[in-house]
Tab-separated table of C-alpha atoms in Angstrom:
chain	number	residue	atom	x	y	z
A	834	MET	CA	118.804	57.253	202.692
A	835	HIS	CA	117.884	60.596	201.108
A	836	VAL	CA	120.511	62.669	199.277
A	837	ASN	CA	120.638	66.458	198.866
A	838	LYS	CA	123.773	67.633	197.123
A	839	LYS	CA	125.097	70.791	195.475
A	840	ILE	CA	127.811	70.596	192.838
A	841	ASP	CA	129.635	73.518	191.219
A	842	VAL	CA	129.933	73.240	187.444
A	843	PRO	CA	132.501	75.480	185.735
A	844	VAL	CA	131.266	76.466	182.278
A	845	ILE	CA	134.615	76.251	180.525
A	846	ASP	CA	135.380	75.344	176.907
A	847	SER	CA	135.847	71.652	177.646
A	848	PHE	CA	132.455	71.510	179.420
A	849	VAL	CA	130.654	73.198	176.523
A	850	LYS	CA	132.315	70.944	173.942
A	851	LYS	CA	131.701	67.758	175.960
A	852	PHE	CA	127.984	68.354	176.375
A	853	ALA	CA	127.480	69.714	172.865
A	854	GLU	CA	128.991	66.491	171.520
A	855	MET	CA	126.895	64.416	173.892
A	856	TYR	CA	123.758	66.285	172.828
A	857	LEU	CA	124.548	65.859	169.149
A	858	LYS	CA	125.077	62.126	169.660
A	859	GLN	CA	121.821	61.675	171.571
A	860	ARG	CA	119.709	63.806	169.239
A	861	SER	CA	120.902	61.972	166.122
A	862	GLN	CA	121.251	58.447	167.525
A	863	SER	CA	119.672	55.781	165.339
A	864	GLN	CA	118.521	52.304	166.281
A	865	PHE	CA	120.047	50.805	163.142
A	866	ASP	CA	123.703	50.291	162.255
A	867	TYR	CA	124.827	52.533	159.406
A	868	GLN	CA	127.421	49.979	158.300
A	869	GLU	CA	124.739	47.313	157.879
A	870	VAL	CA	122.693	49.671	155.735
A	871	ASN	CA	125.829	50.443	153.735
A	872	GLN	CA	126.099	46.777	152.746
A	873	GLN	CA	122.610	46.621	151.244
A	874	ALA	CA	122.415	46.477	147.449
A	875	LEU	CA	119.592	49.024	147.223
A	876	PHE	CA	121.631	51.705	148.967
A	877	ASN	CA	124.833	50.851	147.080
A	878	ASN	CA	123.051	51.484	143.795
A	879	LEU	CA	122.927	55.183	144.707
A	880	GLY	CA	126.670	55.500	144.551
A	881	PHE	CA	126.821	57.089	148.020
A	882	SER	CA	128.038	55.701	151.323
A	883	THR	CA	125.904	55.838	154.456
A	884	ASP	CA	128.231	58.547	155.768
A	885	ILE	CA	126.104	60.906	153.682
A	886	LEU	CA	122.903	59.502	155.193
A	887	GLU	CA	124.317	59.939	158.703
A	888	GLN	CA	125.239	63.561	157.974
A	889	ILE	CA	121.742	64.336	156.668
A	890	ILE	CA	119.995	62.672	159.623
A	891	THR	CA	122.281	64.401	162.132
A	892	LYS	CA	121.680	67.826	160.633
A	893	ASN	CA	117.908	67.392	160.501
A	894	ALA	CA	117.654	65.940	164.010
A	895	LEU	CA	118.676	69.260	165.570
A	896	PRO	CA	116.202	72.054	166.252
A	897	ILE	CA	117.174	75.393	164.710
A	898	ASP	CA	115.784	78.653	166.061
A	899	LYS	CA	115.075	80.661	162.906
A	900	LYS	CA	114.312	83.855	164.839
A	901	ARG	CA	117.625	83.604	166.615
A	902	GLU	CA	119.500	82.992	163.374
A	903	GLN	CA	117.875	86.122	161.918
A	904	GLY	CA	119.174	88.198	164.826
A	905	LEU	CA	115.774	88.465	166.500
A	906	GLN	CA	114.757	87.550	170.053
A	907	PRO	CA	116.535	84.270	170.899
A	908	THR	CA	113.452	82.368	172.037
A	909	ILE	CA	115.509	79.192	171.968
A	910	LEU	CA	117.185	80.261	175.216
A	911	ASN	CA	113.888	79.885	177.065
A	912	ASP	CA	112.775	76.797	175.207
A	913	ILE	CA	114.300	73.658	173.850
A	914	TYR	CA	118.050	74.048	174.374
A	915	ARG	CA	117.577	75.302	177.906
A	916	SER	CA	115.332	72.337	178.724
A	917	ASP	CA	117.554	69.845	176.935
A	918	LEU	CA	120.712	71.024	178.661
A	919	GLY	CA	119.015	70.432	182.014
A	920	GLU	CA	117.960	66.934	180.986
A	921	LEU	CA	121.400	66.203	179.552
A	922	LEU	CA	123.125	67.217	182.786
A	923	MET	CA	120.694	65.200	184.895
A	924	THR	CA	121.187	61.960	182.942
A	925	TYR	CA	124.966	62.489	182.970
A	926	TYR	CA	124.892	62.974	186.737
A	927	PHE	CA	122.901	59.805	187.505
A	928	GLU	CA	124.727	57.654	184.937
A	929	GLU	CA	128.324	58.808	185.323
A	930	LYS	CA	128.965	61.104	188.284
A	931	LEU	CA	127.668	58.946	191.122
A	932	PRO	CA	130.106	56.524	192.794
A	933	ASP	CA	130.407	53.008	191.399
A	934	GLY	CA	127.549	50.875	192.652
A	935	GLU	CA	125.203	53.848	192.939
A	936	ARG	CA	124.914	54.715	189.258
A	937	PHE	CA	121.811	54.058	187.198
A	938	ILE	CA	121.502	52.803	183.650
A	939	ILE	CA	119.286	55.084	181.565
A	940	PRO	CA	118.917	53.000	178.391
A	941	ILE	CA	116.919	55.494	176.323
A	942	LYS	CA	117.135	59.277	176.547
A	943	ASN	CA	114.084	61.451	175.911
A	944	ILE	CA	116.300	63.737	173.840
A	945	THR	CA	116.848	60.920	171.343
A	946	PHE	CA	113.253	59.895	170.773
A	947	ARG	CA	111.264	63.076	171.260
A	948	GLU	CA	108.251	63.012	168.954
A	949	ARG	CA	108.918	66.536	167.678
A	950	ALA	CA	112.441	67.926	167.591
A	951	GLU	CA	111.393	71.498	168.327
A	952	LEU	CA	109.455	70.695	171.511
A	953	PRO	CA	110.690	69.767	174.983
A	954	GLY	CA	109.924	66.301	176.267
A	955	ARG	CA	106.767	65.434	178.157
A	956	GLY	CA	106.384	63.224	181.195
A	957	LEU	CA	109.399	61.889	183.032
A	958	ASP	CA	112.728	63.425	182.042
A	959	ALA	CA	114.578	60.191	182.761
A	960	ILE	CA	113.817	56.578	183.597
A	961	GLY	CA	116.650	54.400	184.795
A	962	TYR	CA	117.405	51.266	186.754
A	963	LYS	CA	120.042	49.380	188.679
A	964	ARG	CA	119.995	45.754	189.684
A	965	ILE	CA	120.425	45.333	193.431
A	966	SER	CA	120.311	41.535	193.427
A	967	ASN	CA	118.576	38.660	191.649
A	968	GLU	CA	115.489	39.519	193.675
A	969	LYS	CA	115.488	43.311	193.788
A	970	VAL	CA	115.839	46.277	191.446
A	971	GLU	CA	115.894	50.027	191.991
A	972	ILE	CA	114.110	52.354	189.586
A	973	LEU	CA	114.993	55.990	188.901
A	974	LEU	CA	112.189	58.432	188.118
A	975	GLY	CA	113.994	61.613	187.102
A	976	GLU	CA	112.823	65.221	186.879
A	977	ALA	CA	115.057	68.103	185.758
A	978	LYS	CA	114.409	71.838	185.974
A	979	VAL	CA	116.407	74.918	185.006
A	980	SER	CA	115.787	78.171	186.870
A	981	ALA	CA	117.441	81.576	187.197
A	982	ASP	CA	114.625	82.826	189.435
A	983	LYS	CA	116.023	84.793	192.381
A	984	LYS	CA	113.352	83.363	194.660
A	985	THR	CA	114.489	80.457	196.816
A	986	PRO	CA	113.431	77.822	196.289
A	987	PRO	CA	112.506	78.727	192.714
A	988	PRO	CA	108.852	78.035	191.809
A	989	VAL	CA	109.821	75.028	189.684
A	990	VAL	CA	110.785	73.148	192.842
A	991	HIS	CA	107.392	73.015	194.559
A	992	THR	CA	105.055	75.854	193.476
A	993	THR	CA	104.161	75.438	189.805
A	994	GLU	CA	101.798	72.702	188.672
A	995	ASP	CA	104.621	70.887	186.883
A	996	SER	CA	107.102	71.457	189.715
A	997	ILE	CA	109.441	68.691	190.818
A	998	PHE	CA	107.592	68.225	194.117
A	999	LYS	CA	104.095	68.078	192.644
A	1000	THR	CA	105.172	65.784	189.825
A	1001	HIS	CA	106.954	63.358	192.128
A	1002	THR	CA	104.047	63.474	194.587
A	1003	LYS	CA	101.880	62.154	191.741
A	1004	HIS	CA	104.434	59.433	191.097
A	1005	LYS	CA	104.357	58.459	194.766
A	1006	ASN	CA	100.561	58.485	195.115
A	1007	GLU	CA	99.449	57.312	191.679
A	1008	VAL	CA	101.153	53.984	191.067
A	1009	PRO	CA	99.037	53.199	187.943
A	1010	LEU	CA	100.472	56.365	186.360
A	1011	VAL	CA	104.022	55.153	187.022
A	1012	ILE	CA	103.175	51.693	185.659
A	1013	GLN	CA	101.739	53.304	182.529
A	1014	ARG	CA	104.851	55.405	181.927
A	1015	LEU	CA	107.214	52.534	182.622
A	1016	SER	CA	105.204	50.268	180.306
A	1017	ASP	CA	105.389	52.742	177.426
A	1018	TYR	CA	109.121	53.098	178.011
A	1019	CYS	CA	109.734	49.357	178.383
A	1020	ARG	CA	108.334	48.426	174.974
A	1021	ARG	CA	111.080	50.468	173.289
A	1022	LEU	CA	113.915	48.629	175.032
A	1023	ASN	CA	116.074	45.694	174.045
A	1024	ALA	CA	115.546	42.372	175.830
A	1025	LYS	CA	118.307	42.920	178.396
A	1026	ASP	CA	116.961	46.272	179.610
A	1027	ALA	CA	113.322	45.186	179.253
A	1028	GLU	CA	113.927	42.182	181.510
A	1029	ILE	CA	114.928	44.400	184.434
A	1030	LEU	CA	112.396	47.155	183.873
A	1031	GLY	CA	109.702	44.546	183.221
A	1032	PHE	CA	110.550	42.960	186.571
A	1033	ALA	CA	109.935	46.363	188.205
A	1034	ILE	CA	106.613	46.811	186.401
A	1035	VAL	CA	105.312	43.451	187.630
A	1036	CYS	CA	106.492	44.227	191.166
A	1037	LEU	CA	104.616	47.536	191.137
A	1038	GLN	CA	101.500	45.955	189.674
A	1039	TYR	CA	101.370	43.260	192.357
A	1040	GLN	CA	102.712	45.418	195.212
A	1041	LEU	CA	105.823	43.297	195.744
A	1042	SER	CA	107.487	46.031	197.771
A	1043	ASP	CA	110.362	43.842	198.973
A	1044	ASN	CA	111.535	43.455	195.389
A	1045	ILE	CA	111.588	47.062	194.245
A	1046	CYS	CA	112.847	50.445	195.425
A	1047	ILE	CA	112.116	53.788	193.781
A	1048	THR	CA	114.499	56.740	193.698
A	1049	TYR	CA	112.801	60.055	193.038
A	1050	GLY	CA	115.583	61.802	191.167
A	1051	CYS	CA	115.643	65.598	191.070
A	1052	THR	CA	118.118	67.865	189.321
A	1053	LEU	CA	117.918	71.641	189.517
A	1054	ILE	CA	120.180	73.718	187.297
A	1055	ARG	CA	121.108	77.053	188.893
A	1056	ASP	CA	123.954	79.550	188.640
A	1057	HIS	CA	126.148	81.416	191.092
A	1058	THR	CA	123.962	84.548	190.946
A	1059	CYS	CA	120.802	82.939	192.290
A	1060	ILE	CA	121.622	79.686	194.075
A	1061	ASN	CA	120.915	79.080	197.743
A	1062	ASP	CA	122.154	75.593	198.545
A	1063	THR	CA	120.390	75.635	201.910
A	1064	THR	CA	116.829	76.380	200.802
A	1065	ASP	CA	116.689	75.599	197.063
A	1066	PHE	CA	115.776	71.963	197.777
A	1067	GLY	CA	112.380	73.160	199.016
A	1068	LYS	CA	109.730	70.615	199.904
A	1069	MET	CA	111.677	67.797	198.294
A	1070	LYS	CA	113.915	68.040	201.367
A	1071	SER	CA	111.540	69.277	204.081
A	1072	ASN	CA	108.906	66.682	203.065
A	1073	GLU	CA	111.251	63.902	202.011
A	1074	LYS	CA	109.667	61.433	204.455
A	1075	ASP	CA	106.496	61.607	202.327
A	1076	PHE	CA	108.356	59.656	199.658
A	1077	GLU	CA	109.464	56.788	201.864
A	1078	PRO	CA	110.051	53.879	201.542
A	1079	GLY	CA	111.425	55.423	198.352
A	1080	LYS	CA	114.464	57.689	198.278
A	1081	VAL	CA	114.802	61.342	197.295
A	1082	HIS	CA	118.046	62.121	195.490
A	1083	PHE	CA	118.225	65.862	194.790
A	1084	SER	CA	121.252	67.346	193.032
A	1085	ILE	CA	121.688	71.073	192.408
A	1086	LEU	CA	124.152	71.699	189.599
A	1087	SER	CA	125.362	75.285	189.823
A	1088	PHE	CA	127.164	77.098	187.013
A	1089	SER	CA	130.013	78.679	188.934
A	1090	ASP	CA	131.186	81.287	186.430
A	1091	LYS	CA	128.360	81.866	183.945
A	1092	SER	CA	124.675	82.702	184.129
A	1093	ILE	CA	122.199	80.136	182.827
A	1094	ASP	CA	121.502	82.226	179.721
A	1095	GLU	CA	125.226	82.574	179.024
A	1096	ALA	CA	125.779	78.839	179.439
A	1097	VAL	CA	122.857	77.931	177.172
A	1098	GLU	CA	124.064	80.423	174.569
A	1099	LEU	CA	127.515	78.831	174.521
A	1100	PHE	CA	125.929	75.365	174.360
A	1101	TYR	CA	123.679	76.380	171.442
A	1102	LYS	CA	126.553	77.919	169.482
A	1103	LYS	CA	128.801	74.887	169.955
A	1104	VAL	CA	126.084	72.461	168.841
A	1105	GLN	CA	125.473	74.489	165.667
A	1106	GLU	CA	129.229	74.727	165.074
A	1107	LEU	CA	129.671	70.970	165.376
A	1108	VAL	CA	126.788	70.101	163.066
A	1109	ALA	CA	128.124	72.554	160.468
A	1110	ASP	CA	131.546	70.864	160.354
């Protein structure tokens, strides 16, 4: 039932480019179709195509670290890009790397609709679903952390107040909190996604436990210099029975040839390079 898995991730050029492009797409994604806007008379009167609008929106959707660009302390490495890379890898893992039939649909990414571009997301790092049958759905509540701490498990697993364990313990014990977060998320969805997530919300509200299953998703980003794939799972593994009848799915993604700071630096540079093109 529960899953604890460690995956090596080589930080090679293709990896950096793939996730920089994915990040750029998610950060600048719009809910409208640029081609439809392009056909409107008001916009045509400007004499520009919506390609220009898309370029402007894309450029302004990305956070820029002014201190870093001035050659000062690169605070971005301990802030938004570090956090976003962790979230990006987690959503990719649960949407694309699991075997067919086990993957989740994560219809909206926090990276896309963060209220302020320069701040990390708040609350759940990912909400997803999969339809088990016409009478049952499975919900993903995802938490991602990035840590180069030599301590094992790192504090972000079960020591800090916003650790994976403490956050998911709240999700397990405080169902109204989960309903609140799912409700806020659901109202942003299209009808197809809202139908399935709405089904889960009603099941939680009326304690229809036979119709819903919750997966407590955890992703920890480590590197080869600090990982311990035996103990880094911490209480999410030793106390996994506390989350039943839900499931704990804990993936450790380990950079096999770069430190976390090196990987984030490469990621940051590639994103800025792509947006400048």
